[in-house]
JSON list of C-alpha atoms and ligand atoms in Angstrom, two decimals:
[
{"chain": "A", "resi": 1, "resn": "MET", "atom": "CA", "xyz": [154.42, 71.80, 116.23]},
{"chain": "A", "resi": 2, "resn": "ASN", "atom": "CA", "xyz": [155.75, 73.21, 113.48]},
{"chain": "A", "resi": 3, "resn": "HIS", "atom": "CA", "xyz": [152.15, 74.60, 111.99]},
{"chain": "A", "resi": 4, "resn": "PRO", "atom": "CA", "xyz": [149.86, 77.35, 113.02]},
{"chain": "A", "resi": 5, "resn": "SER", "atom": "CA", "xyz": [146.91, 75.69, 114.50]},
{"chain": "A", "resi": 6, "resn": "ILE", "atom": "CA", "xyz": [144.67, 72.94, 114.39]},
{"chain": "A", "resi": 7, "resn": "LEU", "atom": "CA", "xyz": [141.46, 74.89, 114.07]},
{"chain": "A", "resi": 8, "resn": "GLN", "atom": "CA", "xyz": [143.17, 77.00, 111.59]},
{"chain": "A", "resi": 9, "resn": "ALA", "atom": "CA", "xyz": [144.27, 73.88, 109.39]},
{"chain": "A", "resi": 10, "resn": "LEU", "atom": "CA", "xyz": [140.84, 72.38, 109.94]},
{"chain": "A", "resi": 11, "resn": "LYS", "atom": "CA", "xyz": [139.29, 75.67, 108.84]},
{"chain": "A", "resi": 12, "resn": "GLY", "atom": "CA", "xyz": [141.28, 75.82, 105.80]},
{"chain": "A", "resi": 13, "resn": "VAL", "atom": "CA", "xyz": [140.04, 71.88, 104.52]},
{"chain": "A", "resi": 14, "resn": "GLN", "atom": "CA", "xyz": [136.81, 72.47, 105.24]},
{"chain": "A", "resi": 15, "resn": "LEU", "atom": "CA", "xyz": [137.02, 75.72, 102.70]},
{"chain": "A", "resi": 16, "resn": "ARG", "atom": "CA", "xyz": [138.29, 73.09, 100.14]},
{"chain": "A", "resi": 17, "resn": "ILE", "atom": "CA", "xyz": [135.72, 70.87, 100.63]},
{"chain": "A", "resi": 18, "resn": "ALA", "atom": "CA", "xyz": [132.93, 73.57, 100.53]},
{"chain": "A", "resi": 19, "resn": "LYS", "atom": "CA", "xyz": [134.45, 74.77, 96.77]},
{"chain": "A", "resi": 20, "resn": "ALA", "atom": "CA", "xyz": [134.68, 71.13, 95.62]},
{"chain": "A", "resi": 21, "resn": "ALA", "atom": "CA", "xyz": [131.95, 70.18, 96.52]},
{"chain": "A", "resi": 22, "resn": "HIS", "atom": "CA", "xyz": [130.17, 73.54, 94.85]},
{"chain": "A", "resi": 23, "resn": "ALA", "atom": "CA", "xyz": [131.83, 72.89, 91.71]},
{"chain": "A", "resi": 24, "resn": "ALA", "atom": "CA", "xyz": [130.67, 69.65, 91.84]},
{"chain": "A", "resi": 25, "resn": "CYS", "atom": "CA", "xyz": [126.89, 70.46, 92.46]},
{"chain": "A", "resi": 26, "resn": "ARG", "atom": "CA", "xyz": [127.12, 68.60, 95.62]},
{"chain": "A", "resi": 27, "resn": "ALA", "atom": "CA", "xyz": [126.32, 69.30, 99.36]},
{"chain": "A", "resi": 28, "resn": "PRO", "atom": "CA", "xyz": [128.97, 69.96, 101.74]},
{"chain": "A", "resi": 29, "resn": "GLU", "atom": "CA", "xyz": [127.33, 67.86, 104.26]},
{"chain": "A", "resi": 30, "resn": "SER", "atom": "CA", "xyz": [127.40, 64.69, 101.75]},
{"chain": "A", "resi": 31, "resn": "ILE", "atom": "CA", "xyz": [131.26, 64.59, 102.45]},
{"chain": "A", "resi": 32, "resn": "CYS", "atom": "CA", "xyz": [132.57, 62.69, 105.64]},
{"chain": "A", "resi": 33, "resn": "LEU", "atom": "CA", "xyz": [136.02, 64.17, 106.75]},
{"chain": "A", "resi": 34, "resn": "ILE", "atom": "CA", "xyz": [137.74, 61.58, 108.32]},
{"chain": "A", "resi": 35, "resn": "ALA", "atom": "CA", "xyz": [141.09, 63.28, 110.38]},
{"chain": "A", "resi": 36, "resn": "VAL", "atom": "CA", "xyz": [143.76, 60.91, 109.64]},
{"chain": "A", "resi": 37, "resn": "SER", "atom": "CA", "xyz": [145.57, 61.05, 113.03]},
{"chain": "A", "resi": 38, "resn": "LYS", "atom": "CA", "xyz": [148.36, 58.32, 112.70]},
{"chain": "A", "resi": 39, "resn": "HIS", "atom": "CA", "xyz": [151.69, 59.08, 114.29]},
{"chain": "A", "resi": 40, "resn": "PHE", "atom": "CA", "xyz": [150.01, 62.40, 116.07]},
{"chain": "A", "resi": 41, "resn": "SER", "atom": "CA", "xyz": [149.39, 62.32, 120.01]},
{"chain": "A", "resi": 42, "resn": "VAL", "atom": "CA", "xyz": [146.19, 62.17, 121.88]},
{"chain": "A", "resi": 43, "resn": "ASN", "atom": "CA", "xyz": [146.57, 65.53, 122.55]},
{"chain": "A", "resi": 44, "resn": "ALA", "atom": "CA", "xyz": [146.50, 66.79, 118.57]},
{"chain": "A", "resi": 45, "resn": "ILE", "atom": "CA", "xyz": [143.52, 64.48, 118.42]},
{"chain": "A", "resi": 46, "resn": "ARG", "atom": "CA", "xyz": [141.62, 66.35, 121.35]},
{"chain": "A", "resi": 47, "resn": "GLU", "atom": "CA", "xyz": [142.47, 69.51, 119.54]},
{"chain": "A", "resi": 48, "resn": "ALA", "atom": "CA", "xyz": [141.14, 68.20, 116.44]},
{"chain": "A", "resi": 49, "resn": "TYR", "atom": "CA", "xyz": [137.90, 66.99, 118.14]},
{"chain": "A", "resi": 50, "resn": "ALA", "atom": "CA", "xyz": [137.59, 70.35, 119.88]},
{"chain": "A", "resi": 51, "resn": "ALA", "atom": "CA", "xyz": [137.98, 72.12, 116.82]},
{"chain": "A", "resi": 52, "resn": "GLY", "atom": "CA", "xyz": [135.02, 70.09, 115.27]},
{"chain": "A", "resi": 53, "resn": "CYS", "atom": "CA", "xyz": [136.26, 66.82, 113.81]},
{"chain": "A", "resi": 54, "resn": "GLN", "atom": "CA", "xyz": [134.37, 63.70, 114.97]},
{"chain": "A", "resi": 55, "resn": "HIS", "atom": "CA", "xyz": [135.55, 61.21, 112.94]},
{"chain": "A", "resi": 56, "resn": "PHE", "atom": "CA", "xyz": [139.23, 59.88, 113.00]},
{"chain": "A", "resi": 57, "resn": "GLY", "atom": "CA", "xyz": [141.44, 57.65, 111.34]},
{"chain": "A", "resi": 58, "resn": "GLU", "atom": "CA", "xyz": [144.36, 55.63, 112.25]},
{"chain": "A", "resi": 59, "resn": "ASN", "atom": "CA", "xyz": [146.53, 52.87, 110.38]},
{"chain": "A", "resi": 60, "resn": "TYR", "atom": "CA", "xyz": [148.39, 50.82, 112.89]},
{"chain": "A", "resi": 61, "resn": "ALA", "atom": "CA", "xyz": [146.01, 48.27, 115.52]},
{"chain": "A", "resi": 62, "resn": "GLN", "atom": "CA", "xyz": [148.82, 49.04, 118.64]},
{"chain": "A", "resi": 63, "resn": "GLU", "atom": "CA", "xyz": [148.52, 52.79, 118.09]},
{"chain": "A", "resi": 64, "resn": "PHE", "atom": "CA", "xyz": [145.17, 52.35, 117.45]},
{"chain": "A", "resi": 65, "resn": "LYS", "atom": "CA", "xyz": [144.65, 50.39, 120.71]},
{"chain": "A", "resi": 66, "resn": "ALA", "atom": "CA", "xyz": [146.60, 53.15, 123.05]},
{"chain": "A", "resi": 67, "resn": "LYS", "atom": "CA", "xyz": [144.25, 55.83, 121.64]},
{"chain": "A", "resi": 68, "resn": "VAL", "atom": "CA", "xyz": [141.24, 54.50, 121.90]},
{"chain": "A", "resi": 69, "resn": "MET", "atom": "CA", "xyz": [142.13, 53.82, 125.50]},
{"chain": "A", "resi": 70, "resn": "HIS", "atom": "CA", "xyz": [143.02, 57.50, 126.44]},
{"chain": "A", "resi": 71, "resn": "LEU", "atom": "CA", "xyz": [139.62, 58.75, 124.01]},
{"chain": "A", "resi": 72, "resn": "ARG", "atom": "CA", "xyz": [137.20, 56.75, 125.18]},
{"chain": "A", "resi": 73, "resn": "HIS", "atom": "CA", "xyz": [135.19, 59.18, 127.39]},
{"chain": "A", "resi": 74, "resn": "ASP", "atom": "CA", "xyz": [135.00, 61.07, 124.05]},
{"chain": "A", "resi": 75, "resn": "ASP", "atom": "CA", "xyz": [132.06, 60.52, 120.73]},
{"chain": "A", "resi": 76, "resn": "ILE", "atom": "CA", "xyz": [134.48, 59.75, 118.23]},
{"chain": "A", "resi": 77, "resn": "THR", "atom": "CA", "xyz": [133.97, 57.73, 115.33]},
{"chain": "A", "resi": 78, "resn": "TRP", "atom": "CA", "xyz": [136.94, 55.59, 114.80]},
{"chain": "A", "resi": 79, "resn": "HIS", "atom": "CA", "xyz": [137.83, 54.10, 111.21]},
{"chain": "A", "resi": 80, "resn": "PHE", "atom": "CA", "xyz": [140.85, 51.98, 110.56]},
{"chain": "A", "resi": 81, "resn": "ILE", "atom": "CA", "xyz": [142.52, 52.50, 107.50]},
{"chain": "A", "resi": 82, "resn": "GLY", "atom": "CA", "xyz": [145.73, 51.09, 107.66]},
{"chain": "A", "resi": 83, "resn": "ALA", "atom": "CA", "xyz": [146.41, 47.75, 106.62]},
{"chain": "A", "resi": 84, "resn": "LEU", "atom": "CA", "xyz": [145.19, 44.77, 108.49]},
{"chain": "A", "resi": 85, "resn": "GLN", "atom": "CA", "xyz": [146.75, 41.55, 109.46]},
{"chain": "A", "resi": 86, "resn": "SER", "atom": "CA", "xyz": [144.83, 38.68, 111.17]},
{"chain": "A", "resi": 87, "resn": "ASN", "atom": "CA", "xyz": [146.41, 38.53, 114.48]},
{"chain": "A", "resi": 88, "resn": "LYS", "atom": "CA", "xyz": [145.90, 42.62, 114.69]},
{"chain": "A", "resi": 89, "resn": "THR", "atom": "CA", "xyz": [141.60, 42.23, 114.30]},
{"chain": "A", "resi": 90, "resn": "ARG", "atom": "CA", "xyz": [140.65, 41.75, 117.46]},
{"chain": "A", "resi": 91, "resn": "ILE", "atom": "CA", "xyz": [141.27, 45.27, 118.80]},
{"chain": "A", "resi": 92, "resn": "VAL", "atom": "CA", "xyz": [139.60, 46.44, 115.71]},
{"chain": "A", "resi": 93, "resn": "ALA", "atom": "CA", "xyz": [136.54, 44.59, 115.64]},
{"chain": "A", "resi": 94, "resn": "GLU", "atom": "CA", "xyz": [136.06, 45.43, 119.14]},
{"chain": "A", "resi": 95, "resn": "HIS", "atom": "CA", "xyz": [136.70, 49.12, 119.33]},
{"chain": "A", "resi": 96, "resn": "ALA", "atom": "CA", "xyz": [136.11, 50.44, 115.55]},
{"chain": "A", "resi": 97, "resn": "GLN", "atom": "CA", "xyz": [132.92, 51.41, 113.78]},
{"chain": "A", "resi": 98, "resn": "TRP", "atom": "CA", "xyz": [134.84, 51.66, 110.62]},
{"chain": "A", "resi": 99, "resn": "VAL", "atom": "CA", "xyz": [137.34, 49.49, 108.57]},
{"chain": "A", "resi": 100, "resn": "HIS", "atom": "CA", "xyz": [138.17, 50.83, 104.91]},
{"chain": "A", "resi": 101, "resn": "THR", "atom": "CA", "xyz": [140.66, 48.41, 103.84]},
{"chain": "A", "resi": 102, "resn": "ILE", "atom": "CA", "xyz": [139.21, 45.00, 103.75]},
{"chain": "A", "resi": 103, "resn": "ASP", "atom": "CA", "xyz": [140.57, 43.38, 100.50]},
{"chain": "A", "resi": 104, "resn": "ARG", "atom": "CA", "xyz": [140.43, 39.16, 101.46]},
{"chain": "A", "resi": 105, "resn": "PHE", "atom": "CA", "xyz": [137.56, 37.60, 102.83]},
{"chain": "A", "resi": 106, "resn": "SER", "atom": "CA", "xyz": [139.61, 35.68, 105.69]},
{"chain": "A", "resi": 107, "resn": "ILE", "atom": "CA", "xyz": [140.09, 39.21, 107.65]},
{"chain": "A", "resi": 108, "resn": "ALA", "atom": "CA", "xyz": [136.00, 40.18, 107.03]},
{"chain": "A", "resi": 109, "resn": "LYS", "atom": "CA", "xyz": [135.44, 36.77, 108.45]},
{"chain": "A", "resi": 110, "resn": "ARG", "atom": "CA", "xyz": [137.59, 37.05, 111.53]},
{"chain": "A", "resi": 111, "resn": "LEU", "atom": "CA", "xyz": [136.23, 40.79, 111.82]},
{"chain": "A", "resi": 112, "resn": "SER", "atom": "CA", "xyz": [132.78, 39.55, 111.98]},
{"chain": "A", "resi": 113, "resn": "GLU", "atom": "CA", "xyz": [133.49, 36.62, 114.51]},
{"chain": "A", "resi": 114, "resn": "GLN", "atom": "CA", "xyz": [134.96, 39.07, 116.51]},
{"chain": "A", "resi": 115, "resn": "ARG", "atom": "CA", "xyz": [132.53, 41.75, 116.73]},
{"chain": "A", "resi": 116, "resn": "ALA", "atom": "CA", "xyz": [130.60, 41.15, 119.75]},
{"chain": "A", "resi": 117, "resn": "ASP", "atom": "CA", "xyz": [126.92, 40.90, 118.84]},
{"chain": "A", "resi": 118, "resn": "THR", "atom": "CA", "xyz": [125.93, 42.91, 121.17]},
{"chain": "A", "resi": 119, "resn": "LEU", "atom": "CA", "xyz": [127.33, 46.05, 118.95]},
{"chain": "A", "resi": 120, "resn": "PRO", "atom": "CA", "xyz": [126.23, 47.59, 116.36]},
{"chain": "A", "resi": 121, "resn": "HIS", "atom": "CA", "xyz": [127.52, 45.98, 112.90]},
{"chain": "A", "resi": 122, "resn": "LEU", "atom": "CA", "xyz": [131.22, 47.10, 111.83]},
{"chain": "A", "resi": 123, "resn": "ASN", "atom": "CA", "xyz": [130.87, 49.09, 108.69]},
{"chain": "A", "resi": 124, "resn": "VAL", "atom": "CA", "xyz": [133.58, 48.11, 105.99]},
{"chain": "A", "resi": 125, "resn": "CYS", "atom": "CA", "xyz": [134.74, 48.68, 102.32]},
{"chain": "A", "resi": 126, "resn": "ILE", "atom": "CA", "xyz": [136.58, 46.72, 100.19]},
{"chain": "A", "resi": 127, "resn": "GLN", "atom": "CA", "xyz": [140.14, 48.74, 98.77]},
{"chain": "A", "resi": 128, "resn": "VAL", "atom": "CA", "xyz": [140.45, 48.19, 95.67]},
{"chain": "A", "resi": 129, "resn": "ASN", "atom": "CA", "xyz": [144.00, 47.69, 93.98]},
{"chain": "A", "resi": 130, "resn": "ILE", "atom": "CA", "xyz": [142.94, 50.06, 91.08]},
{"chain": "A", "resi": 131, "resn": "SER", "atom": "CA", "xyz": [146.33, 50.45, 89.91]},
{"chain": "A", "resi": 132, "resn": "ALA", "atom": "CA", "xyz": [146.43, 46.48, 89.84]},
{"chain": "A", "resi": 133, "resn": "GLU", "atom": "CA", "xyz": [150.27, 46.72, 90.72]},
{"chain": "A", "resi": 134, "resn": "PRO", "atom": "CA", "xyz": [151.58, 43.33, 92.70]},
{"chain": "A", "resi": 135, "resn": "GLN", "atom": "CA", "xyz": [153.01, 45.09, 95.16]},
{"chain": "A", "resi": 136, "resn": "LYS", "atom": "CA", "xyz": [150.29, 47.34, 96.67]},
{"chain": "A", "resi": 137, "resn": "HIS", "atom": "CA", "xyz": [147.21, 46.80, 98.88]},
{"chain": "A", "resi": 138, "resn": "GLY", "atom": "CA", "xyz": [144.07, 46.12, 98.08]},
{"chain": "A", "resi": 139, "resn": "CYS", "atom": "CA", "xyz": [141.70, 43.94, 96.03]},
{"chain": "A", "resi": 140, "resn": "PHE", "atom": "CA", "xyz": [141.50, 42.92, 92.47]},
{"chain": "A", "resi": 141, "resn": "ILE", "atom": "CA", "xyz": [139.25, 44.04, 90.22]},
{"chain": "A", "resi": 142, "resn": "THR", "atom": "CA", "xyz": [138.41, 40.60, 89.03]},
{"chain": "A", "resi": 143, "resn": "ASP", "atom": "CA", "xyz": [138.29, 39.40, 92.69]},
{"chain": "A", "resi": 144, "resn": "LEU", "atom": "CA", "xyz": [135.67, 42.67, 93.59]},
{"chain": "A", "resi": 145, "resn": "LEU", "atom": "CA", "xyz": [132.16, 41.30, 92.79]},
{"chain": "A", "resi": 146, "resn": "PRO", "atom": "CA", "xyz": [132.62, 37.47, 94.56]},
{"chain": "A", "resi": 147, "resn": "LEU", "atom": "CA", "xyz": [134.77, 39.24, 97.48]},
{"chain": "A", "resi": 148, "resn": "ALA", "atom": "CA", "xyz": [131.84, 41.87, 98.01]},
{"chain": "A", "resi": 149, "resn": "LYS", "atom": "CA", "xyz": [128.90, 39.02, 97.55]},
{"chain": "A", "resi": 150, "resn": "GLU", "atom": "CA", "xyz": [131.15, 36.78, 100.94]},
{"chain": "A", "resi": 151, "resn": "ILE", "atom": "CA", "xyz": [131.51, 39.36, 102.33]},
{"chain": "A", "resi": 152, "resn": "MET", "atom": "CA", "xyz": [127.48, 40.34, 102.31]},
{"chain": "A", "resi": 153, "resn": "ALA", "atom": "CA", "xyz": [126.69, 37.17, 104.11]},
{"chain": "A", "resi": 154, "resn": "LEU", "atom": "CA", "xyz": [128.38, 37.48, 107.13]},
{"chain": "A", "resi": 155, "resn": "PRO", "atom": "CA", "xyz": [126.42, 38.46, 109.98]},
{"chain": "A", "resi": 156, "resn": "ASN", "atom": "CA", "xyz": [128.35, 41.29, 112.18]},
{"chain": "A", "resi": 157, "resn": "ILE", "atom": "CA", "xyz": [130.27, 43.41, 109.63]},
{"chain": "A", "resi": 158, "resn": "ARG", "atom": "CA", "xyz": [128.11, 45.42, 106.98]},
{"chain": "A", "resi": 159, "resn": "LEU", "atom": "CA", "xyz": [129.72, 46.24, 103.66]},
{"chain": "A", "resi": 160, "resn": "ARG", "atom": "CA", "xyz": [129.14, 49.70, 102.78]},
{"chain": "A", "resi": 161, "resn": "GLY", "atom": "CA", "xyz": [131.20, 50.55, 100.10]},
{"chain": "A", "resi": 162, "resn": "LEU", "atom": "CA", "xyz": [134.72, 50.73, 97.97]},
{"chain": "A", "resi": 163, "resn": "MET", "atom": "CA", "xyz": [138.18, 52.51, 99.16]},
{"chain": "A", "resi": 164, "resn": "CYS", "atom": "CA", "xyz": [141.18, 53.02, 96.96]},
{"chain": "A", "resi": 165, "resn": "VAL", "atom": "CA", "xyz": [144.64, 54.56, 97.93]},
{"chain": "A", "resi": 166, "resn": "PRO", "atom": "CA", "xyz": [146.04, 56.19, 94.23]},
{"chain": "A", "resi": 167, "resn": "ASN", "atom": "CA", "xyz": [149.54, 55.96, 93.35]},
{"chain": "A", "resi": 168, "resn": "GLN", "atom": "CA", "xyz": [151.66, 58.77, 94.38]},
{"chain": "A", "resi": 169, "resn": "ASN", "atom": "CA", "xyz": [152.48, 61.93, 92.18]},
{"chain": "A", "resi": 170, "resn": "LEU", "atom": "CA", "xyz": [149.96, 60.66, 89.53]},
{"chain": "A", "resi": 171, "resn": "SER", "atom": "CA", "xyz": [149.18, 63.93, 87.03]},
{"chain": "A", "resi": 172, "resn": "CYS", "atom": "CA", "xyz": [145.82, 65.14, 87.33]},
{"chain": "A", "resi": 173, "resn": "THR", "atom": "CA", "xyz": [144.31, 63.32, 84.35]},
{"chain": "A", "resi": 174, "resn": "ALA", "atom": "CA", "xyz": [145.84, 59.91, 85.53]},
{"chain": "A", "resi": 175, "resn": "LEU", "atom": "CA", "xyz": [144.28, 60.65, 89.18]},
{"chain": "A", "resi": 176, "resn": "ASN", "atom": "CA", "xyz": [141.34, 61.99, 87.74]},
{"chain": "A", "resi": 177, "resn": "GLU", "atom": "CA", "xyz": [141.37, 58.22, 85.55]},
{"chain": "A", "resi": 178, "resn": "GLN", "atom": "CA", "xyz": [141.79, 56.24, 89.06]},
{"chain": "A", "resi": 179, "resn": "PHE", "atom": "CA", "xyz": [138.75, 58.02, 90.74]},
{"chain": "A", "resi": 180, "resn": "ALA", "atom": "CA", "xyz": [136.70, 57.68, 87.87]},
{"chain": "A", "resi": 181, "resn": "LEU", "atom": "CA", "xyz": [137.33, 53.75, 88.05]},
{"chain": "A", "resi": 182, "resn": "LEU", "atom": "CA", "xyz": [136.57, 53.55, 91.28]},
{"chain": "A", "resi": 183, "resn": "ARG", "atom": "CA", "xyz": [133.39, 55.24, 91.12]},
{"chain": "A", "resi": 184, "resn": "HIS", "atom": "CA", "xyz": [132.35, 52.94, 88.28]},
{"chain": "A", "resi": 185, "resn": "LEU", "atom": "CA", "xyz": [133.21, 49.72, 90.00]},
{"chain": "A", "resi": 186, "resn": "TYR", "atom": "CA", "xyz": [131.45, 51.15, 92.73]},
{"chain": "A", "resi": 187, "resn": "GLN", "atom": "CA", "xyz": [128.44, 51.46, 90.12]},
{"chain": "A", "resi": 188, "resn": "GLN", "atom": "CA", "xyz": [128.79, 48.03, 89.02]},
{"chain": "A", "resi": 189, "resn": "VAL", "atom": "CA", "xyz": [128.75, 46.53, 92.37]},
{"chain": "A", "resi": 190, "resn": "SER", "atom": "CA", "xyz": [125.41, 49.00, 93.05]},
{"chain": "A", "resi": 191, "resn": "GLU", "atom": "CA", "xyz": [123.94, 46.96, 89.51]},
{"chain": "A", "resi": 192, "resn": "ALA", "atom": "CA", "xyz": [124.98, 43.62, 91.12]},
{"chain": "A", "resi": 193, "resn": "GLY", "atom": "CA", "xyz": [121.98, 44.10, 93.34]},
{"chain": "A", "resi": 194, "resn": "ILE", "atom": "CA", "xyz": [124.42, 44.85, 96.59]},
{"chain": "A", "resi": 195, "resn": "LEU", "atom": "CA", "xyz": [123.78, 48.03, 98.45]},
{"chain": "A", "resi": 196, "resn": "VAL", "atom": "CA", "xyz": [126.20, 50.51, 98.79]},
{"chain": "A", "resi": 197, "resn": "ASP", "atom": "CA", "xyz": [126.58, 53.88, 99.68]},
{"chain": "A", "resi": 198, "resn": "VAL", "atom": "CA", "xyz": [130.37, 54.75, 100.17]},
{"chain": "A", "resi": 199, "resn": "LEU", "atom": "CA", "xyz": [133.26, 56.03, 97.90]},
{"chain": "A", "resi": 200, "resn": "SER", "atom": "CA", "xyz": [136.30, 56.46, 100.63]},
{"chain": "A", "resi": 201, "resn": "MET", "atom": "CA", "xyz": [138.70, 58.50, 98.25]},
{"chain": "A", "resi": 202, "resn": "GLY", "atom": "CA", "xyz": [140.54, 61.57, 98.38]},
{"chain": "A", "resi": 203, "resn": "MET", "atom": "CA", "xyz": [143.77, 62.87, 100.66]},
{"chain": "A", "resi": 204, "resn": "SER", "atom": "CA", "xyz": [145.27, 65.46, 101.56]},
{"chain": "A", "resi": 205, "resn": "HIS", "atom": "CA", "xyz": [146.47, 66.32, 98.00]},
{"chain": "A", "resi": 206, "resn": "ASP", "atom": "CA", "xyz": [143.74, 65.38, 95.84]},
{"chain": "A", "resi": 207, "resn": "LEU", "atom": "CA", "xyz": [140.75, 66.01, 97.80]},
{"chain": "A", "resi": 208, "resn": "GLU", "atom": "CA", "xyz": [139.26, 68.08, 94.72]},
{"chain": "A", "resi": 209, "resn": "ASN", "atom": "CA", "xyz": [139.87, 65.67, 92.44]},
{"chain": "A", "resi": 210, "resn": "ALA", "atom": "CA", "xyz": [137.95, 63.08, 94.21]},
{"chain": "A", "resi": 211, "resn": "ILE", "atom": "CA", "xyz": [135.11, 65.17, 95.16]},
{"chain": "A", "resi": 212, "resn": "ALA", "atom": "CA", "xyz": [134.80, 65.63, 91.68]},
{"chain": "A", "resi": 213, "resn": "GLU", "atom": "CA", "xyz": [134.50, 62.17, 91.09]},
{"chain": "A", "resi": 214, "resn": "GLY", "atom": "CA", "xyz": [131.59, 61.55, 93.94]},
{"chain": "A", "resi": 215, "resn": "ALA", "atom": "CA", "xyz": [134.21, 61.01, 97.00]},
{"chain": "A", "resi": 216, "resn": "THR", "atom": "CA", "xyz": [131.38, 60.24, 99.97]},
{"chain": "A", "resi": 217, "resn": "HIS", "atom": "CA", "xyz": [134.48, 59.96, 102.46]},
{"chain": "A", "resi": 218, "resn": "ILE", "atom": "CA", "xyz": [137.74, 61.76, 102.51]},
{"chain": "A", "resi": 219, "resn": "ARG", "atom": "CA", "xyz": [140.62, 60.92, 104.70]},
{"chain": "A", "resi": 220, "resn": "ILE", "atom": "CA", "xyz": [143.24, 64.17, 105.00]},
{"chain": "A", "resi": 221, "resn": "GLY", "atom": "CA", "xyz": [145.97, 63.47, 107.41]},
{"chain": "A", "resi": 222, "resn": "THR", "atom": "CA", "xyz": [148.86, 66.19, 106.60]},
{"chain": "A", "resi": 223, "resn": "ALA", "atom": "CA", "xyz": [146.43, 68.86, 105.61]},
{"chain": "A", "resi": 224, "resn": "ILE", "atom": "CA", "xyz": [144.95, 69.04, 109.26]},
{"chain": "A", "resi": 225, "resn": "PHE", "atom": "CA", "xyz": [147.84, 67.91, 111.76]},
{"chain": "A", "resi": 226, "resn": "GLY", "atom": "CA", "xyz": [150.68, 68.77, 109.62]},
{"chain": "A", "resi": 227, "resn": "GLN", "atom": "CA", "xyz": [154.16, 66.97, 108.15]},
{"chain": "A", "resi": 228, "resn": "ARG", "atom": "CA", "xyz": [153.74, 63.50, 109.76]},
{"chain": "A", "resi": 229, "resn": "ARG", "atom": "CA", "xyz": [157.05, 62.35, 111.98]},
{"chain": "A", "resi": 230, "resn": "LYS", "atom": "CA", "xyz": [157.65, 58.83, 113.40]},
{"chain": "A", "resi": 231, "resn": "GLN", "atom": "CA", "xyz": [156.78, 59.16, 117.17]},
{"chain": "A", "resi": 232, "resn": "ASN", "atom": "CA", "xyz": [157.78, 56.68, 119.99]},
{"chain": "A", "resi": 233, "resn": "LYS", "atom": "CA", "xyz": [154.85, 55.57, 121.54]},
{"chain": "A", "resi": 234, "resn": "SER", "atom": "CA", "xyz": [154.74, 57.30, 124.68]},
{"chain": "A", "resi": 235, "resn": "LYS", "atom": "CA", "xyz": [154.71, 60.66, 122.65]},
{"chain": "A", "resi": 236, "resn": "ILE", "atom": "CA", "xyz": [151.75, 59.53, 121.02]},
{"chain": "A", "resi": 237, "resn": "THR", "atom": "CA", "xyz": [149.81, 59.09, 124.15]},
{"chain": "A", "resi": 238, "resn": "ASN", "atom": "CA", "xyz": [150.53, 62.40, 126.16]},
{"chain": "B", "resi": 301, "resn": "LIG", "atom": "C1", "xyz": [147.75, 58.23, 105.73]},
{"chain": "B", "resi": 301, "resn": "LIG", "atom": "C2", "xyz": [146.84, 58.02, 105.08]},
{"chain": "B", "resi": 301, "resn": "LIG", "atom": "C3", "xyz": [145.77, 59.00, 104.37]},
{"chain": "B", "resi": 301, "resn": "LIG", "atom": "C4", "xyz": [145.93, 60.54, 104.99]},
{"chain": "B", "resi": 301, "resn": "LIG", "atom": "O1", "xyz": [147.43, 61.12, 103.95]},
{"chain": "B", "resi": 301, "resn": "LIG", "atom": "P1", "xyz": [147.32, 62.69, 103.96]},
{"chain": "B", "resi": 301, "resn": "LIG", "atom": "O2", "xyz": [148.09, 62.69, 102.71]},
{"chain": "B", "resi": 301, "resn": "LIG", "atom": "O3", "xyz": [147.93, 63.07, 104.96]},
{"chain": "B", "resi": 301, "resn": "LIG", "atom": "O4", "xyz": [146.19, 63.51, 104.32]},
{"chain": "B", "resi": 301, "resn": "LIG", "atom": "C5", "xyz": [144.97, 58.89, 104.20]},
{"chain": "B", "resi": 301, "resn": "LIG", "atom": "N1", "xyz": [144.45, 57.21, 103.88]},
{"chain": "B", "resi": 301, "resn": "LIG", "atom": "C6", "xyz": [145.30, 56.55, 104.11]},
{"chain": "B", "resi": 301, "resn": "LIG", "atom": "C7", "xyz": [144.86, 55.00, 103.40]},
{"chain": "B", "resi": 301, "resn": "LIG", "atom": "C8", "xyz": [146.31, 56.61, 104.63]},
{"chain": "B", "resi": 301, "resn": "LIG", "atom": "O5", "xyz": [147.11, 55.83, 104.76]}
]
């Protein structure tokens, strides 16, 4: 591993969260830190877990499945944060507690159907394409309210809020505008009578901006685990 220790890195992130929360007059405990472990090994997850992380985020269904199996005895809350194809929904419906990347009804419906009645609701967020670029994931802003209402009617999943991934390399002002836009949309959803309590936004390089705009869940990979390199499967489940 090319960075000193996950524990040290995590402490650094926790300090950044505390400072950003303080600056925004918010309680640091009101912000859930999701450790994004994609491309990192089961051992790295164990190390982060031992250091105090309880929420983990994964992007790829197959990798997620392998890790869940290895770590099934640990009290981990799994957040699926990757693009989800319809042929990969089952593993997520059966093993995740959260999905942050719903952008169409068909996926939400499958997740609800595949979620066992005996399990608690699957918590979901709608990913919004706030920059409205056609090649980006997320639902368009104009589709948000109708989609939220449709999801509300599904029995085994529970709509919790909104999620976004801003463009890379935005100026600080433009970044703040995108986070502010998601918060504004969140308020609109809420005013439409849909109960939401989650704003999933903020990554390693912009968590301060996101917390200033009201993020309740931040998704942090690099700042905890170091730079990602593509890994093969055997390495991941070491
Ligand atoms: C990879 C990923 C993250 C973590 O990004 P870092 O910049 O490494 O903190 C957060 N959210 C999503 C959706 C991701 O795919």
